[in-house]
Short mmCIF file of C-alpha atoms in Angstrom, two decimals:
data_model
loop_
_atom_site.label_atom_id
_atom_site.label_comp_id
_atom_site.label_asym_id
_atom_site.label_seq_id
_atom_site.Cartn_x
_atom_site.Cartn_y
_atom_site.Cartn_z
CA MET A 266 0.00 0.00 0.00
CA ASN A 267 1.44 3.37 -0.94
CA ALA A 268 1.48 6.44 1.31
CA ASP A 269 -1.42 8.17 -0.51
CA ILE A 270 -3.70 5.17 0.02
CA GLU A 271 -2.70 4.85 3.67
CA LYS A 272 -3.28 8.57 4.28
CA LEU A 273 -6.75 8.42 2.68
CA ILE A 274 -7.71 5.35 4.72
CA LYS A 275 -6.52 7.03 7.95
CA ASN A 276 -8.74 9.97 7.00
CA ILE A 277 -11.67 7.60 6.34
CA HIS A 278 -11.22 5.80 9.66
CA SER A 279 -10.97 9.08 11.57
CA THR A 280 -14.32 10.30 10.19
CA ILE A 281 -16.82 9.36 12.89
CA GLY A 282 -20.46 8.63 12.12
CA VAL A 283 -20.15 6.69 8.83
CA LYS A 284 -20.06 2.88 8.81
CA GLY A 285 -20.84 0.15 6.38
CA SER A 286 -20.48 -3.32 4.98
CA VAL A 287 -18.45 -4.45 1.99
CA VAL A 288 -19.10 -7.44 -0.30
CA ILE A 289 -16.45 -8.36 -2.85
CA THR A 290 -16.30 -11.22 -5.33
CA GLY A 291 -13.87 -11.83 -8.15
CA CYS A 292 -11.70 -8.75 -7.60
CA GLY A 293 -10.93 -5.77 -5.38
CA ILE A 294 -9.58 -7.86 -2.51
CA ASN A 295 -6.64 -5.51 -1.91
CA SER A 296 -9.13 -2.89 -0.68
CA LEU A 297 -10.04 -5.08 2.29
CA ALA A 298 -6.39 -5.73 3.13
CA TRP A 299 -5.71 -1.98 2.99
CA LEU A 300 -8.76 -1.06 5.08
CA PHE A 301 -7.91 -3.64 7.76
CA SER A 302 -4.18 -2.87 7.83
CA VAL A 303 -4.75 0.73 9.01
CA SER A 304 -5.84 1.08 12.63
CA GLY A 305 -9.36 2.33 13.20
CA THR A 306 -11.15 -0.12 10.90
CA SER A 307 -13.94 -0.63 13.44
CA ASN A 308 -14.84 3.07 12.97
CA THR A 309 -15.65 2.32 9.31
CA ILE A 310 -16.41 -1.34 8.63
CA LEU A 311 -19.26 -3.24 10.27
CA THR A 312 -18.65 -6.44 8.29
CA SER A 313 -17.13 -7.72 5.08
CA TYR A 314 -17.95 -10.72 2.91
CA VAL A 315 -16.09 -12.47 0.13
CA PRO A 316 -18.59 -14.91 -1.43
CA TYR A 317 -16.21 -16.01 -4.19
CA SER A 318 -18.10 -18.83 -5.92
CA LYS A 319 -21.36 -18.30 -7.78
CA ASN A 320 -23.17 -20.55 -5.27
CA SER A 321 -21.86 -18.66 -2.26
CA LEU A 322 -22.86 -15.33 -3.83
CA GLN A 323 -26.34 -16.70 -4.57
CA GLU A 324 -26.62 -17.81 -0.95
CA PHE A 325 -25.49 -14.38 0.29
CA LEU A 326 -27.96 -12.58 -2.00
CA GLU A 327 -30.68 -15.17 -1.30
CA LYS A 328 -31.53 -15.43 -5.01
CA LYS A 329 -30.42 -16.94 -8.28
CA LEU A 330 -27.97 -14.90 -10.31
CA THR A 331 -28.81 -13.75 -13.80
CA HIS A 332 -25.56 -11.98 -14.67
CA HIS A 333 -22.74 -12.78 -12.26
CA VAL A 334 -20.44 -9.96 -13.42
CA SER A 335 -22.65 -6.96 -14.14
CA GLU A 336 -23.66 -3.57 -12.85
CA GLU A 337 -26.97 -5.14 -11.80
CA GLU A 338 -25.20 -7.72 -9.61
CA ALA A 339 -22.96 -5.06 -8.03
CA ILE A 340 -26.11 -3.09 -7.16
CA ASN A 341 -27.77 -6.21 -5.69
CA MET A 342 -24.65 -6.80 -3.60
CA ALA A 343 -24.55 -3.17 -2.41
CA GLU A 344 -28.22 -3.29 -1.44
CA LYS A 345 -27.73 -6.53 0.52
CA ALA A 346 -24.60 -5.07 2.15
CA TYR A 347 -26.64 -2.00 3.14
CA GLU A 348 -29.26 -4.28 4.74
CA LYS A 349 -26.47 -6.02 6.66
CA SER A 350 -25.20 -2.63 7.84
CA GLU A 351 -28.66 -1.78 9.16
CA SER A 352 -28.88 -5.09 11.01
CA PHE A 353 -25.43 -4.69 12.65
CA LEU A 354 -25.83 -1.10 13.78
CA ASP A 355 -25.93 -0.62 17.54
CA GLN A 356 -29.06 1.21 18.73
CA SER A 357 -26.88 3.89 20.32
CA GLU A 358 -25.65 4.78 16.82
CA ASN A 359 -28.98 5.89 15.30
CA ASP A 360 -27.42 9.01 13.77
CA THR A 361 -24.74 6.97 11.94
CA LYS A 362 -24.73 7.24 8.15
CA LEU A 363 -24.66 3.73 6.69
CA PHE A 364 -23.34 2.36 3.42
CA GLY A 365 -23.26 -0.93 1.58
CA LEU A 366 -20.70 -1.59 -1.13
CA GLY A 367 -20.71 -4.40 -3.67
CA CYS A 368 -17.98 -5.27 -6.16
CA THR A 369 -17.97 -8.00 -8.79
CA GLY A 370 -15.59 -8.51 -11.66
CA ALA A 371 -13.95 -10.70 -14.25
CA ILE A 372 -10.28 -9.85 -14.40
CA SER A 373 -7.11 -11.40 -15.78
CA THR A 374 -6.96 -15.11 -15.05
CA ASN A 375 -4.85 -18.20 -15.71
CA ARG A 376 -7.23 -19.54 -18.36
CA ASP A 377 -8.50 -18.25 -21.69
CA ARG A 378 -11.68 -16.31 -20.94
CA LYS A 379 -13.91 -14.61 -23.47
CA GLY A 380 -15.07 -11.07 -22.87
CA GLU A 381 -13.58 -7.95 -21.42
CA ASP A 382 -11.63 -7.68 -18.20
CA ARG A 383 -13.99 -5.55 -16.13
CA ALA A 384 -15.33 -4.75 -12.70
CA HIS A 385 -18.55 -3.23 -11.38
CA ILE A 386 -18.75 -1.41 -8.06
CA ALA A 387 -21.91 -0.07 -6.45
CA ILE A 388 -22.31 1.85 -3.20
CA LYS A 389 -25.63 2.52 -1.47
CA THR A 390 -26.56 4.89 1.33
CA SER A 391 -30.00 5.86 2.62
CA THR A 392 -30.12 8.67 0.05
CA SER A 393 -28.02 7.50 -2.91
CA LEU A 394 -27.00 4.61 -5.10
CA ASP A 395 -23.98 5.05 -7.36
CA SER A 396 -22.30 2.50 -9.57
CA PHE A 397 -19.00 2.45 -11.39
CA SER A 398 -17.81 0.19 -14.19
CA LEU A 399 -14.13 -0.26 -15.00
CA TYR A 400 -12.99 -1.70 -18.34
CA PHE A 401 -9.39 -2.83 -18.79
CA ASP A 402 -6.98 -3.45 -21.65
CA LYS A 403 -6.56 -7.17 -21.03
CA ASN A 404 -3.54 -7.34 -23.36
CA ASN A 405 -1.57 -4.82 -21.28
CA ARG A 406 -2.64 -5.62 -17.72
CA ASP A 407 -2.18 -8.50 -15.34
CA ARG A 408 -4.43 -9.60 -12.48
CA ILE A 409 -2.48 -7.72 -9.82
CA SER A 410 -2.56 -4.36 -11.64
CA GLU A 411 -6.27 -4.71 -12.41
CA ASP A 412 -7.06 -5.62 -8.79
CA ILE A 413 -5.08 -2.64 -7.48
CA ILE A 414 -7.04 -0.24 -9.71
CA ILE A 415 -10.37 -1.76 -8.63
CA SER A 416 -9.29 -1.62 -4.98
CA LYS A 417 -8.34 2.05 -5.36
CA GLN A 418 -11.82 2.79 -6.77
CA ILE A 419 -13.44 0.93 -3.85
CA ILE A 420 -11.46 3.11 -1.40
CA ASN A 421 -12.45 6.20 -3.42
CA CYS A 422 -16.13 5.21 -3.16
CA ILE A 423 -15.90 4.75 0.60
CA ALA A 424 -14.03 8.05 0.95
CA ASN A 425 -16.73 9.88 -1.02
CA VAL A 426 -19.46 8.50 1.27
CA HIS A 427 -17.41 9.89 4.16
CA GLY A 428 -17.43 13.33 2.49
CA ILE A 429 -13.77 13.03 1.49
CA ASN A 430 -13.25 14.04 -2.12
CA ASN A 431 -9.50 13.46 -2.28
CA ASN A 432 -9.54 10.51 -4.69
CA ILE A 433 -6.61 8.20 -5.37
CA PRO A 434 -5.64 8.40 -9.07
CA LEU A 435 -6.45 5.17 -10.91
CA ASN A 436 -3.80 5.61 -13.62
CA LEU A 437 -5.87 4.02 -16.37
CA LEU A 438 -4.34 3.35 -19.77
CA GLU A 439 -5.55 5.40 -22.73
CA ASN A 440 -8.02 2.75 -23.93
CA GLU A 441 -9.36 1.88 -20.45
CA LYS A 442 -12.38 3.57 -18.92
CA LEU A 443 -14.29 4.27 -15.76
CA GLN A 444 -18.02 4.88 -16.21
CA ARG A 445 -20.28 6.22 -13.47
CA SER A 446 -24.04 5.76 -13.15
CA HIS A 447 -26.42 7.23 -10.60
#
């Protein structure tokens, strides 16, 4: 983790009154390692889940999946994560702003896979639902570099919910893109 990421996470963890749950499958796992490696995680994260197989994600969502790696699935994951946040909130924290974040992706792998290397991230609060889609140049990226970019965007999403607009640069290649939906 570089110094900019660590500084942003310290800032996130020091912002009191915002907590949430994170669900990640297929990519973005570095974000959890980063969040948990900086002290103060309990100020930010109520719970995290990594339902990696399709069956475990279906069990977590309590429904059959139609499109495992899609914006729709990231939104479903964020909504379920938000519900988990509500269920884990202590009654003394009624004024806490909650979030649920979901991330799903298909990134560089050790087998030949059709389709784009991509990730979808959604974050829900009581007043908003935003989603982000990242598309990678699979000929010029490896799994680690794709995961780091996705993880940076996850941290950026959590920072924005905390009212912190100091985003970590993603350093996308010219033919890669980040799309945002509201």
